[in-house]
Amino acid sequence: MEQLWGLYLPGEEEEEVSSSGGSTSLFGRGYAKGRKRYEEFVMEGISGKIPNPLERGRGHGIIGTSVFIEKIREQYTELATGSREVPAVKKILAQVEPERIIRVICGMVKVERQELLRKGHKGVARGVLMEMLYRYGGMKQREIGELMGIDYSAVSVIRKRLLGLQGKDQGLTALIEGVRKRSR
């Protein structure tokens, strides 16, 4: 069996690993070329130049294209509606892809995604987005805060204020209901 050296960050000691090709073989022919490309790939991921693919699954737990996500939801609808209840499947099926919620709100209030997510954006749309992501997107307040560039405690305060305003403002209630219906 060929002995390969594992990848390491500069300044750290190398760790010996056993493999007959390992991950480096996926990045090119020859060990040296594959290792160099793999190292570049890892460094791009660490530096944030490559988007984290797991972010797409945030809020609903399914990673893939929108078409794939819909296909999975359709396949598992039978499990949720069958004779045996599966609470975890029902929860996933009830959740809406967070990106879909963002697109719906942006379309309804006619604002660009980057503007809506920008810290300091004024208006109720940002609060509505936080509430919808929490309630229907399956995201935690910490995740919403990271997405919107604020602390999770600020998300809690904004959501609480929004719910207080909802009973007094018919327009806000209509906006929330419109987002809910269009996001499904």
mmCIF file of C-alpha atoms in Angstrom:
data_model
loop_
_atom_site.group_PDB
_atom_site.id
_atom_site.type_symbol
_atom_site.label_atom_id
_atom_site.label_comp_id
_atom_site.label_asym_id
_atom_site.label_seq_id
_atom_site.Cartn_x
_atom_site.Cartn_y
_atom_site.Cartn_z
ATOM 1 C CA MET A 1 0.000 0.000 0.000
ATOM 2 C CA GLU A 2 1.319 3.415 -0.978
ATOM 3 C CA GLN A 3 1.946 5.882 1.836
ATOM 4 C CA LEU A 4 0.636 9.400 1.202
ATOM 5 C CA TRP A 5 1.051 12.546 3.253
ATOM 6 C CA GLY A 6 -2.137 14.322 4.288
ATOM 7 C CA LEU A 7 -2.767 17.949 3.493
ATOM 8 C CA TYR A 8 -1.871 20.466 6.136
ATOM 9 C CA LEU A 9 -1.943 24.171 6.698
ATOM 10 C CA PRO A 10 1.408 25.924 6.447
ATOM 11 C CA GLY A 11 3.233 25.840 9.776
ATOM 12 C CA GLU A 12 1.564 22.627 10.949
ATOM 13 C CA GLU A 13 3.140 19.197 10.958
ATOM 14 C CA GLU A 14 2.146 16.723 8.262
ATOM 15 C CA GLU A 15 0.111 13.697 9.243
ATOM 16 C CA GLU A 16 0.710 10.381 7.512
ATOM 17 C CA VAL A 17 -2.333 8.721 5.931
ATOM 18 C CA SER A 18 -2.700 5.449 4.042
ATOM 19 C CA SER A 19 -4.452 5.487 0.698
ATOM 20 C CA SER A 20 -4.122 4.285 -2.856
ATOM 21 C CA GLY A 21 -5.124 7.609 -4.407
ATOM 22 C CA GLY A 22 -7.223 9.451 -1.901
ATOM 23 C CA SER A 23 -8.892 12.770 -2.484
ATOM 24 C CA THR A 24 -6.003 14.085 -4.554
ATOM 25 C CA SER A 25 -6.798 11.677 -7.382
ATOM 26 C CA LEU A 26 -10.082 13.543 -7.902
ATOM 27 C CA PHE A 27 -8.176 16.736 -8.731
ATOM 28 C CA GLY A 28 -5.841 15.578 -11.474
ATOM 29 C CA ARG A 29 -3.543 12.899 -12.770
ATOM 30 C CA GLY A 30 -0.454 12.341 -10.736
ATOM 31 C CA TYR A 31 -0.056 12.756 -7.035
ATOM 32 C CA ALA A 32 1.843 16.062 -7.080
ATOM 33 C CA LYS A 33 -0.562 17.801 -9.487
ATOM 34 C CA GLY A 34 -3.654 16.441 -7.693
ATOM 35 C CA ARG A 35 -2.279 17.445 -4.309
ATOM 36 C CA LYS A 36 -1.524 20.987 -5.505
ATOM 37 C CA ARG A 37 -5.045 21.423 -6.952
ATOM 38 C CA TYR A 38 -6.637 19.925 -3.844
ATOM 39 C CA GLU A 39 -4.630 22.259 -1.610
ATOM 40 C CA GLU A 40 -5.799 25.253 -3.690
ATOM 41 C CA PHE A 41 -9.387 24.014 -3.431
ATOM 42 C CA VAL A 42 -9.168 23.665 0.367
ATOM 43 C CA MET A 43 -7.579 27.111 0.757
ATOM 44 C CA GLU A 44 -10.317 28.691 -1.398
ATOM 45 C CA GLY A 45 -12.922 27.039 0.824
ATOM 46 C CA ILE A 46 -11.255 28.196 4.030
ATOM 47 C CA SER A 47 -10.898 31.754 2.729
ATOM 48 C CA GLY A 48 -14.573 31.884 1.716
ATOM 49 C CA LYS A 49 -13.924 32.256 -2.019
ATOM 50 C CA ILE A 50 -16.048 29.157 -2.622
ATOM 51 C CA PRO A 51 -19.600 29.300 -1.226
ATOM 52 C CA ASN A 52 -20.415 26.664 1.362
ATOM 53 C CA PRO A 53 -22.727 24.098 -0.307
ATOM 54 C CA LEU A 54 -24.302 23.285 3.059
ATOM 55 C CA GLU A 55 -25.791 26.797 3.168
ATOM 56 C CA ARG A 56 -28.325 25.684 0.540
ATOM 57 C CA GLY A 57 -29.724 23.169 3.013
ATOM 58 C CA ARG A 58 -30.045 25.658 5.842
ATOM 59 C CA GLY A 59 -33.591 25.870 7.083
ATOM 60 C CA HIS A 60 -35.001 22.823 5.329
ATOM 61 C CA GLY A 61 -32.275 20.187 5.576
ATOM 62 C CA ILE A 62 -32.197 19.164 1.913
ATOM 63 C CA ILE A 63 -29.156 20.056 -0.175
ATOM 64 C CA GLY A 64 -29.479 20.246 -3.952
ATOM 65 C CA THR A 65 -31.061 22.194 -6.770
ATOM 66 C CA SER A 66 -34.635 23.447 -6.459
ATOM 67 C CA VAL A 67 -35.736 20.671 -8.838
ATOM 68 C CA PHE A 68 -34.042 18.028 -6.650
ATOM 69 C CA ILE A 69 -35.555 19.463 -3.468
ATOM 70 C CA GLU A 70 -39.056 19.384 -4.992
ATOM 71 C CA LYS A 71 -38.507 15.800 -6.198
ATOM 72 C CA ILE A 72 -37.513 14.693 -2.688
ATOM 73 C CA ARG A 73 -40.500 16.485 -1.149
ATOM 74 C CA GLU A 74 -42.864 14.777 -3.604
ATOM 75 C CA GLN A 75 -41.362 11.343 -2.919
ATOM 76 C CA TYR A 76 -41.689 11.723 0.841
ATOM 77 C CA THR A 77 -45.173 13.222 0.812
ATOM 78 C CA GLU A 78 -46.473 9.643 0.738
ATOM 79 C CA LEU A 79 -44.588 8.871 3.967
ATOM 80 C CA ALA A 80 -46.108 11.858 5.717
ATOM 81 C CA THR A 81 -49.653 11.127 4.578
ATOM 82 C CA GLY A 82 -49.481 7.341 4.876
ATOM 83 C CA SER A 83 -50.985 5.238 7.618
ATOM 84 C CA ARG A 84 -47.895 5.741 9.781
ATOM 85 C CA GLU A 85 -47.045 9.282 10.770
ATOM 86 C CA VAL A 86 -43.439 10.378 10.428
ATOM 87 C CA PRO A 87 -43.079 13.719 12.274
ATOM 88 C CA ALA A 88 -39.612 14.489 10.867
ATOM 89 C CA VAL A 89 -40.863 14.131 7.284
ATOM 90 C CA LYS A 90 -43.931 16.268 8.010
ATOM 91 C CA LYS A 91 -41.672 18.976 9.427
ATOM 92 C CA ILE A 92 -39.457 18.988 6.319
ATOM 93 C CA LEU A 93 -42.457 19.049 3.997
ATOM 94 C CA ALA A 94 -43.976 21.989 5.883
ATOM 95 C CA GLN A 95 -40.814 24.063 5.563
ATOM 96 C CA VAL A 96 -40.219 26.429 2.680
ATOM 97 C CA GLU A 97 -36.816 26.889 1.094
ATOM 98 C CA PRO A 98 -35.405 30.116 2.620
ATOM 99 C CA GLU A 99 -34.290 31.415 -0.793
ATOM 100 C CA ARG A 100 -37.865 31.100 -2.008
ATOM 101 C CA ILE A 101 -39.099 33.229 0.897
ATOM 102 C CA ILE A 102 -36.451 35.855 0.117
ATOM 103 C CA ARG A 103 -37.451 35.944 -3.579
ATOM 104 C CA VAL A 104 -41.155 36.292 -2.730
ATOM 105 C CA ILE A 105 -40.597 39.179 -0.314
ATOM 106 C CA CYS A 106 -38.224 40.947 -2.714
ATOM 107 C CA GLY A 107 -40.819 40.645 -5.470
ATOM 108 C CA MET A 108 -43.689 41.863 -3.302
ATOM 109 C CA VAL A 109 -41.905 44.929 -1.926
ATOM 110 C CA LYS A 110 -39.839 45.515 -5.086
ATOM 111 C CA VAL A 111 -36.401 45.547 -3.472
ATOM 112 C CA GLU A 112 -33.191 43.757 -4.456
ATOM 113 C CA ARG A 113 -32.036 40.770 -2.383
ATOM 114 C CA GLN A 114 -28.747 42.439 -1.375
ATOM 115 C CA GLU A 115 -30.576 45.567 -0.264
ATOM 116 C CA LEU A 116 -33.085 43.630 1.845
ATOM 117 C CA LEU A 117 -30.345 41.607 3.538
ATOM 118 C CA ARG A 118 -28.121 44.666 4.095
ATOM 119 C CA LYS A 119 -27.720 45.707 7.704
ATOM 120 C CA GLY A 120 -29.433 49.069 8.178
ATOM 121 C CA HIS A 121 -32.163 48.512 5.572
ATOM 122 C CA LYS A 122 -35.275 50.415 6.682
ATOM 123 C CA GLY A 123 -38.834 49.193 6.412
ATOM 124 C CA VAL A 124 -40.962 46.317 7.624
ATOM 125 C CA ALA A 125 -39.940 43.956 4.822
ATOM 126 C CA ARG A 126 -36.761 43.012 6.667
ATOM 127 C CA GLY A 127 -38.762 42.139 9.800
ATOM 128 C CA VAL A 128 -41.272 40.191 7.735
ATOM 129 C CA LEU A 129 -38.380 38.262 6.193
ATOM 130 C CA MET A 130 -37.000 37.400 9.636
ATOM 131 C CA GLU A 131 -40.392 36.194 10.826
ATOM 132 C CA MET A 132 -41.049 34.105 7.697
ATOM 133 C CA LEU A 133 -37.570 32.542 7.756
ATOM 134 C CA TYR A 134 -38.090 31.597 11.388
ATOM 135 C CA ARG A 135 -41.682 30.430 11.120
ATOM 136 C CA TYR A 136 -41.756 28.765 7.686
ATOM 137 C CA GLY A 137 -38.107 28.495 6.581
ATOM 138 C CA GLY A 138 -37.047 26.431 9.570
ATOM 139 C CA MET A 139 -34.142 28.714 10.392
ATOM 140 C CA LYS A 140 -32.975 29.498 13.899
ATOM 141 C CA GLN A 141 -32.619 33.131 15.009
ATOM 142 C CA ARG A 142 -28.825 32.731 15.054
ATOM 143 C CA GLU A 143 -28.846 31.596 11.395
ATOM 144 C CA ILE A 144 -31.136 34.464 10.415
ATOM 145 C CA GLY A 145 -28.850 36.922 12.197
ATOM 146 C CA GLU A 146 -25.811 35.570 10.341
ATOM 147 C CA LEU A 147 -27.650 35.876 7.019
ATOM 148 C CA MET A 148 -28.710 39.447 7.727
ATOM 149 C CA GLY A 149 -25.548 40.665 9.451
ATOM 150 C CA ILE A 150 -26.988 41.182 12.924
ATOM 151 C CA ASP A 151 -26.915 39.441 16.297
ATOM 152 C CA TYR A 152 -29.521 36.775 17.018
ATOM 153 C CA SER A 153 -30.899 38.830 19.903
ATOM 154 C CA ALA A 154 -31.702 41.651 17.447
ATOM 155 C CA VAL A 155 -33.641 39.125 15.352
ATOM 156 C CA SER A 156 -35.706 38.269 18.428
ATOM 157 C CA VAL A 157 -36.432 41.933 19.194
ATOM 158 C CA ILE A 158 -37.402 42.729 15.584
ATOM 159 C CA ARG A 159 -39.695 39.689 15.351
ATOM 160 C CA LYS A 160 -41.389 40.647 18.637
ATOM 161 C CA ARG A 161 -41.945 44.245 17.455
ATOM 162 C CA LEU A 162 -43.299 42.996 14.136
ATOM 163 C CA LEU A 163 -45.831 40.740 15.861
ATOM 164 C CA GLY A 164 -46.917 43.683 18.033
ATOM 165 C CA LEU A 165 -47.441 45.855 14.953
ATOM 166 C CA GLN A 166 -49.267 43.137 13.050
ATOM 167 C CA GLY A 167 -52.432 43.464 15.103
ATOM 168 C CA LYS A 168 -52.541 47.240 14.556
ATOM 169 C CA ASP A 169 -51.570 47.456 10.875
ATOM 170 C CA GLN A 170 -53.866 45.849 8.279
ATOM 171 C CA GLY A 171 -51.301 46.441 5.519
ATOM 172 C CA LEU A 172 -48.644 44.548 7.446
ATOM 173 C CA THR A 173 -51.040 41.687 8.124
ATOM 174 C CA ALA A 174 -51.869 41.534 4.400
ATOM 175 C CA LEU A 175 -48.161 41.545 3.479
ATOM 176 C CA ILE A 176 -47.391 38.687 5.862
ATOM 177 C CA GLU A 177 -50.351 36.658 4.613
ATOM 178 C CA GLY A 178 -49.369 37.347 0.979
ATOM 179 C CA VAL A 179 -45.810 36.181 1.592
ATOM 180 C CA ARG A 180 -47.059 33.075 3.350
ATOM 181 C CA LYS A 181 -49.393 32.142 0.483
ATOM 182 C CA ARG A 182 -46.900 32.864 -2.298
ATOM 183 C CA SER A 183 -44.070 31.007 -0.561
ATOM 184 C CA ARG A 184 -45.927 27.710 -0.398
#
